[in-house]
C-alpha positions in Angstrom: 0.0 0.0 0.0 1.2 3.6 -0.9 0.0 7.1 0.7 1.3 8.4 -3.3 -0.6 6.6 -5.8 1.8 9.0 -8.2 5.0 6.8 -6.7 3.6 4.0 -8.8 6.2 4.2 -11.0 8.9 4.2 -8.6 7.2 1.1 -7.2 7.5 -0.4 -11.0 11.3 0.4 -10.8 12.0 -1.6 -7.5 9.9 -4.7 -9.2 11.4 -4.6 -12.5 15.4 -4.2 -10.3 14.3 -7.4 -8.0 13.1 -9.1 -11.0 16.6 -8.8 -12.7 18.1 -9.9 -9.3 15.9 -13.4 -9.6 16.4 -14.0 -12.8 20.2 -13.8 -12.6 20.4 -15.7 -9.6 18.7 -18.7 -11.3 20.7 -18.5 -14.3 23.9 -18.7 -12.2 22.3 -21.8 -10.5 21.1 -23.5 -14.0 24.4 -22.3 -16.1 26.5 -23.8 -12.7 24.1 -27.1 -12.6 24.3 -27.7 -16.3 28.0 -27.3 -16.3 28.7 -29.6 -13.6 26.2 -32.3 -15.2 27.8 -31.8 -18.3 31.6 -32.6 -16.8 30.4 -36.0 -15.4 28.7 -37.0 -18.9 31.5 -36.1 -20.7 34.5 -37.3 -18.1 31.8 -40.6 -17.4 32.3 -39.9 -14.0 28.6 -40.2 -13.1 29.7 -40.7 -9.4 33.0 -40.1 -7.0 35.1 -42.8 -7.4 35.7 -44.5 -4.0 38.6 -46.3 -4.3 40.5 -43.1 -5.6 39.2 -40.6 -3.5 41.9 -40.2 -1.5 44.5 -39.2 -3.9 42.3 -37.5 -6.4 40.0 -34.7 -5.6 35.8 -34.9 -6.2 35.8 -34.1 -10.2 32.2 -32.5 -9.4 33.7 -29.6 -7.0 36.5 -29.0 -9.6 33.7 -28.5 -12.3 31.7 -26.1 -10.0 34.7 -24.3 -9.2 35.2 -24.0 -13.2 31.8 -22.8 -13.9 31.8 -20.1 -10.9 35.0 -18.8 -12.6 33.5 -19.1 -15.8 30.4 -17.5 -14.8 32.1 -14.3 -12.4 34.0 -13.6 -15.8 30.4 -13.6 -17.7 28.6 -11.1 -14.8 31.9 -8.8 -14.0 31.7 -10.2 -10.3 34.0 -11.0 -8.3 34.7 -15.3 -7.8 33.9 -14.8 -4.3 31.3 -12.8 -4.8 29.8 -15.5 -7.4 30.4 -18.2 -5.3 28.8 -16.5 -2.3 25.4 -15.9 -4.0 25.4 -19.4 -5.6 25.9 -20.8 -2.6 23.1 -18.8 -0.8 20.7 -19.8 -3.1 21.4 -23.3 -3.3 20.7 -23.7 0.5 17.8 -21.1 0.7 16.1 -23.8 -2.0 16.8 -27.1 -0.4 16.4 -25.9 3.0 13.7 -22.6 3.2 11.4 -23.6 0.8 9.1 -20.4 2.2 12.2 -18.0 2.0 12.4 -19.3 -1.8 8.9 -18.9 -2.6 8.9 -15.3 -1.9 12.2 -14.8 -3.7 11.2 -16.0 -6.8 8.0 -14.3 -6.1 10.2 -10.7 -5.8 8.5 -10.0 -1.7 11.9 -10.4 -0.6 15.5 -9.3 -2.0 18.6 -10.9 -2.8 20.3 -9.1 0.1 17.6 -10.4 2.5 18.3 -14.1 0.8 21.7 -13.8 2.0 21.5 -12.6 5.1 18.9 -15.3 6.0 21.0 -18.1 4.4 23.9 -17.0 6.7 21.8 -17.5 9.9 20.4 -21.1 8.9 24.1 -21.6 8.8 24.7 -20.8 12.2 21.4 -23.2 13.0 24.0 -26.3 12.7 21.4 -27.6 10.2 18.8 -28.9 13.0 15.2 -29.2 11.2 13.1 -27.8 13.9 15.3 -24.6 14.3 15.4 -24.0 10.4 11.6 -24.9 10.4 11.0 -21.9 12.2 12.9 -19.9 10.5 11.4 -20.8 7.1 7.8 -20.3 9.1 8.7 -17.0 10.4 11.6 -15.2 8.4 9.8 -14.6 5.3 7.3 -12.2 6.6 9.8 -9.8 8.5 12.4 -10.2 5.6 9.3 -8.5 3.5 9.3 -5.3 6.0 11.9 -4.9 8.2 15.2 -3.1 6.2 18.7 -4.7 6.2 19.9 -3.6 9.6 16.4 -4.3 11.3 16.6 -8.2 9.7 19.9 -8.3 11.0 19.1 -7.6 14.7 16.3 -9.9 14.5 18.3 -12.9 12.8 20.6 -11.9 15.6 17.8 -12.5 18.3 16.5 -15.3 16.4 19.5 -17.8 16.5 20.3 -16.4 20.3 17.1 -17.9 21.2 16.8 -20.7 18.9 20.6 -21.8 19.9 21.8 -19.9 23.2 25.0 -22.5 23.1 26.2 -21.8 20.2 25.4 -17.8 20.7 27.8 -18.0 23.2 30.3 -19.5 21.7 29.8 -17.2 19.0 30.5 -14.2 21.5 32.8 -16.1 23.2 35.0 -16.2 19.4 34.0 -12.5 18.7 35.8 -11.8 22.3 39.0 -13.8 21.5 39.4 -11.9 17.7 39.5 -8.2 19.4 41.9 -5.8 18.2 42.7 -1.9 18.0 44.8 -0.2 15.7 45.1 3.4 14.8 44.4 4.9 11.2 46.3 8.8 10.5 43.8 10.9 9.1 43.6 11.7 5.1 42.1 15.4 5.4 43.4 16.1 8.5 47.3 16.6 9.7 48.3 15.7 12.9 45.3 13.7 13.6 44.5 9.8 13.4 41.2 7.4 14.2 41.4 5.1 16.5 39.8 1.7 15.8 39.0 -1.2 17.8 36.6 -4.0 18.3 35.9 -5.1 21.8 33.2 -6.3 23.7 30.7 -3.5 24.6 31.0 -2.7 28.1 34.6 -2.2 27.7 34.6 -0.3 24.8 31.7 1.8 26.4 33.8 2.8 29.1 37.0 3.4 27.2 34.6 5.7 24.9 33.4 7.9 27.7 37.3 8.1 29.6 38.8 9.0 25.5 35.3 11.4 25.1 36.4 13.3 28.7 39.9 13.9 27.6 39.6 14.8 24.2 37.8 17.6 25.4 39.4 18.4 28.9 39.9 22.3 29.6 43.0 21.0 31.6 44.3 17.7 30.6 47.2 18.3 28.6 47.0 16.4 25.3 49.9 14.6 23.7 50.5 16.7 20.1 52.9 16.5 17.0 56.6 17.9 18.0 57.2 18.2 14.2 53.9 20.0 13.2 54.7 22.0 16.8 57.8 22.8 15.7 56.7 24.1 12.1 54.0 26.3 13.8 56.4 28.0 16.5 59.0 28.9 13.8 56.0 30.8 11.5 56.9 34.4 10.6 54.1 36.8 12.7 50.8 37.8 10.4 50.7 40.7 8.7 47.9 43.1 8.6 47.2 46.2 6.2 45.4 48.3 8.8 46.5 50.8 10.8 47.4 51.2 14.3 44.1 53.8 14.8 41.8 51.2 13.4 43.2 48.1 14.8 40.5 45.7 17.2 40.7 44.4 20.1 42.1 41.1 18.8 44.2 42.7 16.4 47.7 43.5 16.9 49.7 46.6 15.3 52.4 45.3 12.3 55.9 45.1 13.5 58.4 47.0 12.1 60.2 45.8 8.7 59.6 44.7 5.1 56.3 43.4 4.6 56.3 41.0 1.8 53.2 39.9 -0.6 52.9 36.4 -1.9 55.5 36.2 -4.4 57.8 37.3 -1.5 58.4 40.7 -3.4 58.4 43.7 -0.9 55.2 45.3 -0.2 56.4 48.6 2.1 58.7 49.2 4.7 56.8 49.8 8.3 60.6 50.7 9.7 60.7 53.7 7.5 59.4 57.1 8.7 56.7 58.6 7.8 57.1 62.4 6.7 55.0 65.0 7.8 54.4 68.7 7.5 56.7 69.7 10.1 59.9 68.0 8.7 61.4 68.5 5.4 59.7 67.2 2.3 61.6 64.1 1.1 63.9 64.4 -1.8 61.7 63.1 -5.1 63.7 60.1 -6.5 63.0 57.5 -9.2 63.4 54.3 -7.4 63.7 51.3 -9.6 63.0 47.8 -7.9 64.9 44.8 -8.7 62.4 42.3 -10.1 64.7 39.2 -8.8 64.2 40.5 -5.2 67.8 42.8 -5.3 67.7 46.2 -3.3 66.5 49.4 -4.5 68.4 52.2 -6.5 67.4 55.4 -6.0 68.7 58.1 -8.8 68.4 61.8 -7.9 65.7 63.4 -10.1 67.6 66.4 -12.4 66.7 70.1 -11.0 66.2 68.9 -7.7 68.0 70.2 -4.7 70.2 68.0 -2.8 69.4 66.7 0.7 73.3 66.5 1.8 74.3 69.1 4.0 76.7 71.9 2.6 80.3 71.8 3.6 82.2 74.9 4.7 85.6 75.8 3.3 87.7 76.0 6.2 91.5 78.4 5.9 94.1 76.0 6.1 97.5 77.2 7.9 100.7 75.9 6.9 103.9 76.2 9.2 
Protein backbone atom coordinates (compact mmCIF):
# COMPACT_ATOMS: atom_id res chain seq x y z
CA UNK A 1 0.00 0.00 0.00
CA UNK A 2 1.22 3.60 -0.91
CA UNK A 3 -0.01 7.08 0.67
CA UNK A 4 1.30 8.38 -3.32
CA UNK A 5 -0.60 6.64 -5.81
CA UNK A 6 1.81 9.04 -8.19
CA UNK A 7 5.03 6.78 -6.71
CA UNK A 8 3.58 4.00 -8.81
CA UNK A 9 6.22 4.22 -10.95
CA UNK A 10 8.89 4.16 -8.59
CA UNK A 11 7.23 1.08 -7.16
CA UNK A 12 7.54 -0.38 -10.96
CA UNK A 13 11.28 0.42 -10.79
CA UNK A 14 12.00 -1.63 -7.53
CA UNK A 15 9.91 -4.69 -9.22
CA UNK A 16 11.42 -4.58 -12.45
CA UNK A 17 15.43 -4.21 -10.33
CA UNK A 18 14.30 -7.43 -8.00
CA UNK A 19 13.07 -9.06 -11.05
CA UNK A 20 16.59 -8.81 -12.73
CA UNK A 21 18.10 -9.95 -9.31
CA UNK A 22 15.85 -13.36 -9.64
CA UNK A 23 16.43 -14.02 -12.76
CA UNK A 24 20.16 -13.84 -12.62
CA UNK A 25 20.35 -15.67 -9.64
CA UNK A 26 18.73 -18.71 -11.32
CA UNK A 27 20.67 -18.48 -14.28
CA UNK A 28 23.94 -18.69 -12.18
CA UNK A 29 22.31 -21.79 -10.49
CA UNK A 30 21.10 -23.51 -14.00
CA UNK A 31 24.45 -22.34 -16.05
CA UNK A 32 26.46 -23.84 -12.69
CA UNK A 33 24.13 -27.11 -12.58
CA UNK A 34 24.35 -27.67 -16.33
CA UNK A 35 28.02 -27.26 -16.34
CA UNK A 36 28.69 -29.64 -13.60
CA UNK A 37 26.16 -32.30 -15.23
CA UNK A 38 27.84 -31.83 -18.34
CA UNK A 39 31.62 -32.56 -16.84
CA UNK A 40 30.40 -36.02 -15.45
CA UNK A 41 28.72 -37.00 -18.85
CA UNK A 42 31.55 -36.05 -20.75
CA UNK A 43 34.46 -37.26 -18.10
CA UNK A 44 31.79 -40.58 -17.35
CA UNK A 45 32.30 -39.95 -14.01
CA UNK A 46 28.62 -40.16 -13.06
CA UNK A 47 29.68 -40.69 -9.39
CA UNK A 48 32.97 -40.08 -6.99
CA UNK A 49 35.15 -42.82 -7.37
CA UNK A 50 35.67 -44.54 -4.00
CA UNK A 51 38.60 -46.27 -4.28
CA UNK A 52 40.53 -43.09 -5.62
CA UNK A 53 39.17 -40.56 -3.53
CA UNK A 54 41.86 -40.23 -1.48
CA UNK A 55 44.53 -39.23 -3.93
CA UNK A 56 42.26 -37.53 -6.36
CA UNK A 57 40.04 -34.71 -5.63
CA UNK A 58 35.78 -34.93 -6.23
CA UNK A 59 35.79 -34.13 -10.21
CA UNK A 60 32.19 -32.46 -9.40
CA UNK A 61 33.66 -29.56 -7.00
CA UNK A 62 36.49 -29.04 -9.56
CA UNK A 63 33.72 -28.53 -12.35
CA UNK A 64 31.71 -26.13 -9.99
CA UNK A 65 34.73 -24.30 -9.20
CA UNK A 66 35.20 -24.03 -13.17
CA UNK A 67 31.78 -22.75 -13.86
CA UNK A 68 31.79 -20.06 -10.91
CA UNK A 69 34.98 -18.81 -12.56
CA UNK A 70 33.45 -19.10 -15.84
CA UNK A 71 30.38 -17.49 -14.77
CA UNK A 72 32.09 -14.25 -12.44
CA UNK A 73 33.96 -13.60 -15.77
CA UNK A 74 30.44 -13.63 -17.71
CA UNK A 75 28.60 -11.14 -14.81
CA UNK A 76 31.92 -8.82 -13.95
CA UNK A 77 31.65 -10.23 -10.25
CA UNK A 78 34.03 -10.97 -8.29
CA UNK A 79 34.68 -15.35 -7.83
CA UNK A 80 33.93 -14.82 -4.27
CA UNK A 81 31.27 -12.76 -4.75
CA UNK A 82 29.82 -15.54 -7.40
CA UNK A 83 30.37 -18.23 -5.32
CA UNK A 84 28.76 -16.53 -2.32
CA UNK A 85 25.45 -15.90 -3.99
CA UNK A 86 25.36 -19.38 -5.63
CA UNK A 87 25.85 -20.85 -2.62
CA UNK A 88 23.11 -18.84 -0.76
CA UNK A 89 20.73 -19.79 -3.12
CA UNK A 90 21.42 -23.25 -3.34
CA UNK A 91 20.75 -23.74 0.48
CA UNK A 92 17.85 -21.12 0.66
CA UNK A 93 16.10 -23.83 -2.00
CA UNK A 94 16.82 -27.10 -0.42
CA UNK A 95 16.35 -25.94 2.99
CA UNK A 96 13.71 -22.63 3.20
CA UNK A 97 11.40 -23.61 0.75
CA UNK A 98 9.12 -20.45 2.17
CA UNK A 99 12.24 -18.02 2.04
CA UNK A 100 12.43 -19.29 -1.81
CA UNK A 101 8.92 -18.90 -2.58
CA UNK A 102 8.92 -15.29 -1.87
CA UNK A 103 12.24 -14.80 -3.66
CA UNK A 104 11.20 -15.98 -6.78
CA UNK A 105 7.97 -14.29 -6.14
CA UNK A 106 10.21 -10.71 -5.77
CA UNK A 107 8.47 -9.99 -1.74
CA UNK A 108 11.94 -10.36 -0.56
CA UNK A 109 15.52 -9.29 -2.02
CA UNK A 110 18.57 -10.87 -2.85
CA UNK A 111 20.31 -9.10 0.13
CA UNK A 112 17.59 -10.37 2.46
CA UNK A 113 18.25 -14.14 0.81
CA UNK A 114 21.66 -13.82 2.01
CA UNK A 115 21.47 -12.61 5.07
CA UNK A 116 18.92 -15.30 5.99
CA UNK A 117 20.95 -18.10 4.42
CA UNK A 118 23.87 -17.05 6.67
CA UNK A 119 21.80 -17.46 9.88
CA UNK A 120 20.37 -21.12 8.87
CA UNK A 121 24.08 -21.64 8.81
CA UNK A 122 24.73 -20.78 12.23
CA UNK A 123 21.39 -23.18 13.00
CA UNK A 124 23.96 -26.34 12.73
CA UNK A 125 21.38 -27.59 10.16
CA UNK A 126 18.83 -28.86 12.97
CA UNK A 127 15.21 -29.22 11.23
CA UNK A 128 13.12 -27.79 13.94
CA UNK A 129 15.25 -24.61 14.28
CA UNK A 130 15.38 -24.02 10.41
CA UNK A 131 11.63 -24.92 10.40
CA UNK A 132 10.95 -21.90 12.22
CA UNK A 133 12.90 -19.92 10.50
CA UNK A 134 11.39 -20.83 7.10
CA UNK A 135 7.78 -20.28 9.10
CA UNK A 136 8.66 -16.98 10.40
CA UNK A 137 11.57 -15.23 8.43
CA UNK A 138 9.80 -14.60 5.29
CA UNK A 139 7.29 -12.21 6.56
CA UNK A 140 9.82 -9.80 8.54
CA UNK A 141 12.41 -10.17 5.63
CA UNK A 142 9.30 -8.48 3.55
CA UNK A 143 9.32 -5.34 6.03
CA UNK A 144 11.92 -4.88 8.19
CA UNK A 145 15.17 -3.10 6.18
CA UNK A 146 18.67 -4.67 6.25
CA UNK A 147 19.94 -3.59 9.64
CA UNK A 148 16.42 -4.33 11.26
CA UNK A 149 16.58 -8.23 9.73
CA UNK A 150 19.88 -8.29 11.02
CA UNK A 151 19.05 -7.65 14.74
CA UNK A 152 16.34 -9.92 14.53
CA UNK A 153 18.35 -12.91 12.82
CA UNK A 154 20.60 -11.90 15.62
CA UNK A 155 17.81 -12.48 18.29
CA UNK A 156 16.51 -15.25 16.43
CA UNK A 157 19.45 -17.79 16.53
CA UNK A 158 20.26 -16.44 20.32
CA UNK A 159 17.06 -17.91 21.24
CA UNK A 160 16.84 -20.69 18.95
CA UNK A 161 20.63 -21.75 19.93
CA UNK A 162 21.82 -19.92 23.20
CA UNK A 163 24.98 -22.46 23.14
CA UNK A 164 26.18 -21.83 20.23
CA UNK A 165 25.39 -17.83 20.75
CA UNK A 166 27.80 -18.01 23.24
CA UNK A 167 30.34 -19.46 21.74
CA UNK A 168 29.79 -17.23 18.98
CA UNK A 169 30.52 -14.19 21.53
CA UNK A 170 32.81 -16.15 23.23
CA UNK A 171 35.03 -16.21 19.40
CA UNK A 172 34.00 -12.49 18.71
CA UNK A 173 35.77 -11.85 22.26
CA UNK A 174 38.96 -13.77 21.51
CA UNK A 175 39.36 -11.89 17.75
CA UNK A 176 39.51 -8.15 19.42
CA UNK A 177 41.93 -5.76 18.25
CA UNK A 178 42.67 -1.94 18.05
CA UNK A 179 44.76 -0.22 15.74
CA UNK A 180 45.11 3.41 14.78
CA UNK A 181 44.45 4.94 11.15
CA UNK A 182 46.34 8.82 10.49
CA UNK A 183 43.78 10.88 9.09
CA UNK A 184 43.62 11.65 5.14
CA UNK A 185 42.12 15.41 5.41
CA UNK A 186 43.44 16.08 8.55
CA UNK A 187 47.33 16.61 9.66
CA UNK A 188 48.33 15.70 12.91
CA UNK A 189 45.28 13.66 13.56
CA UNK A 190 44.46 9.75 13.44
CA UNK A 191 41.18 7.42 14.16
CA UNK A 192 41.44 5.10 16.54
CA UNK A 193 39.84 1.66 15.85
CA UNK A 194 38.95 -1.18 17.80
CA UNK A 195 36.57 -3.96 18.33
CA UNK A 196 35.87 -5.09 21.78
CA UNK A 197 33.20 -6.32 23.71
CA UNK A 198 30.66 -3.54 24.57
CA UNK A 199 31.01 -2.66 28.07
CA UNK A 200 34.64 -2.16 27.71
CA UNK A 201 34.56 -0.33 24.84
CA UNK A 202 31.67 1.79 26.39
CA UNK A 203 33.81 2.82 29.13
CA UNK A 204 36.96 3.44 27.23
CA UNK A 205 34.64 5.66 24.95
CA UNK A 206 33.43 7.90 27.72
CA UNK A 207 37.29 8.08 29.57
CA UNK A 208 38.79 8.99 25.50
CA UNK A 209 35.35 11.44 25.14
CA UNK A 210 36.35 13.29 28.75
CA UNK A 211 39.93 13.87 27.57
CA UNK A 212 39.60 14.78 24.21
CA UNK A 213 37.77 17.63 25.38
CA UNK A 214 39.40 18.36 28.93
CA UNK A 215 39.86 22.29 29.60
CA UNK A 216 43.00 20.98 31.64
CA UNK A 217 44.26 17.71 30.62
CA UNK A 218 47.19 18.27 28.55
CA UNK A 219 47.02 16.43 25.27
CA UNK A 220 49.90 14.63 23.67
CA UNK A 221 50.48 16.72 20.15
CA UNK A 222 52.88 16.50 17.00
CA UNK A 223 56.59 17.94 17.95
CA UNK A 224 57.22 18.18 14.24
CA UNK A 225 53.92 19.99 13.22
CA UNK A 226 54.67 22.05 16.82
CA UNK A 227 57.78 22.81 15.74
CA UNK A 228 56.70 24.14 12.09
CA UNK A 229 53.98 26.31 13.80
CA UNK A 230 56.39 27.96 16.48
CA UNK A 231 58.95 28.88 13.75
CA UNK A 232 55.99 30.81 11.50
CA UNK A 233 56.88 34.36 10.57
CA UNK A 234 54.09 36.83 12.68
CA UNK A 235 50.78 37.80 10.39
CA UNK A 236 50.69 40.74 8.70
CA UNK A 237 47.91 43.08 8.60
CA UNK A 238 47.25 46.16 6.22
CA UNK A 239 45.39 48.29 8.85
CA UNK A 240 46.54 50.83 10.78
CA UNK A 241 47.39 51.24 14.32
CA UNK A 242 44.09 53.82 14.79
CA UNK A 243 41.84 51.17 13.38
CA UNK A 244 43.21 48.13 14.79
CA UNK A 245 40.52 45.73 17.19
CA UNK A 246 40.70 44.38 20.12
CA UNK A 247 42.06 41.07 18.80
CA UNK A 248 44.17 42.68 16.44
CA UNK A 249 47.70 43.46 16.89
CA UNK A 250 49.70 46.64 15.29
CA UNK A 251 52.41 45.30 12.31
CA UNK A 252 55.87 45.10 13.55
CA UNK A 253 58.43 47.00 12.13
CA UNK A 254 60.15 45.77 8.70
CA UNK A 255 59.62 44.70 5.12
CA UNK A 256 56.32 43.42 4.56
CA UNK A 257 56.33 40.99 1.83
CA UNK A 258 53.25 39.94 -0.60
CA UNK A 259 52.87 36.38 -1.91
CA UNK A 260 55.46 36.16 -4.45
CA UNK A 261 57.84 37.34 -1.52
CA UNK A 262 58.41 40.69 -3.36
CA UNK A 263 58.45 43.74 -0.86
CA UNK A 264 55.23 45.30 -0.19
CA UNK A 265 56.37 48.57 2.08
CA UNK A 266 58.72 49.16 4.74
CA UNK A 267 56.82 49.77 8.33
CA UNK A 268 60.55 50.74 9.72
CA UNK A 269 60.66 53.68 7.50
CA UNK A 270 59.39 57.06 8.75
CA UNK A 271 56.69 58.61 7.81
CA UNK A 272 57.13 62.40 6.67
CA UNK A 273 54.99 64.99 7.84
CA UNK A 274 54.40 68.68 7.53
CA UNK A 275 56.71 69.75 10.11
CA UNK A 276 59.93 67.96 8.67
CA UNK A 277 61.36 68.46 5.35
CA UNK A 278 59.75 67.17 2.28
CA UNK A 279 61.63 64.10 1.11
CA UNK A 280 63.90 64.42 -1.83
CA UNK A 281 61.73 63.13 -5.11
CA UNK A 282 63.70 60.08 -6.46
CA UNK A 283 63.04 57.54 -9.21
CA UNK A 284 63.35 54.29 -7.36
CA UNK A 285 63.69 51.26 -9.58
CA UNK A 286 62.96 47.76 -7.87
CA UNK A 287 64.91 44.79 -8.74
CA UNK A 288 62.37 42.27 -10.10
CA UNK A 289 64.71 39.24 -8.81
CA UNK A 290 64.18 40.49 -5.22
CA UNK A 291 67.78 42.78 -5.28
CA UNK A 292 67.68 46.19 -3.34
CA UNK A 293 66.50 49.35 -4.48
CA UNK A 294 68.38 52.19 -6.49
CA UNK A 295 67.43 55.40 -5.97
CA UNK A 296 68.72 58.07 -8.77
CA UNK A 297 68.35 61.82 -7.93
CA UNK A 298 65.68 63.37 -10.14
CA UNK A 299 67.60 66.45 -12.45
CA UNK A 300 66.67 70.12 -11.05
CA UNK A 301 66.17 68.89 -7.73
CA UNK A 302 68.02 70.18 -4.71
CA UNK A 303 70.21 67.99 -2.78
CA UNK A 304 69.40 66.73 0.73
CA UNK A 305 73.26 66.48 1.79
CA UNK A 306 74.31 69.07 4.00
CA UNK A 307 76.67 71.92 2.64
CA UNK A 308 80.35 71.78 3.64
CA UNK A 309 82.22 74.90 4.73
CA UNK A 310 85.62 75.79 3.26
CA UNK A 311 87.66 75.98 6.24
CA UNK A 312 91.53 78.44 5.86
CA UNK A 313 94.14 75.98 6.06
CA UNK A 314 97.55 77.23 7.91
CA UNK A 315 100.66 75.93 6.93
CA UNK A 316 103.91 76.24 9.22
Amino acid sequence: MMDDPGAAKLRGRVIAARRAEAETVLALMDYVEGFHESYRWRTGELSAPVNRSHQYPDPGSAAREAAITYAAQALGWSQYRTQRAYNDAALTQQMLPSVWEWFTHLRITTLAVSKIAQAARRLRNDEDRLARLDTQVPARAAELRPTELDDWLRRFTAIADPEQHAEQCARNAEGRYGYIRPCEDIEGMSLLIAQLPTLVAETMGRRLGAVARSHSQKIPHNPVTAGLAAHLPPRTDSTTAQGLGQNQRPVPPGPVRGSFGHILYNTSEPVPSDQTEPAQPTAASVDRRGGPRRSHPVPGAKSQHPKTLALPVHHR
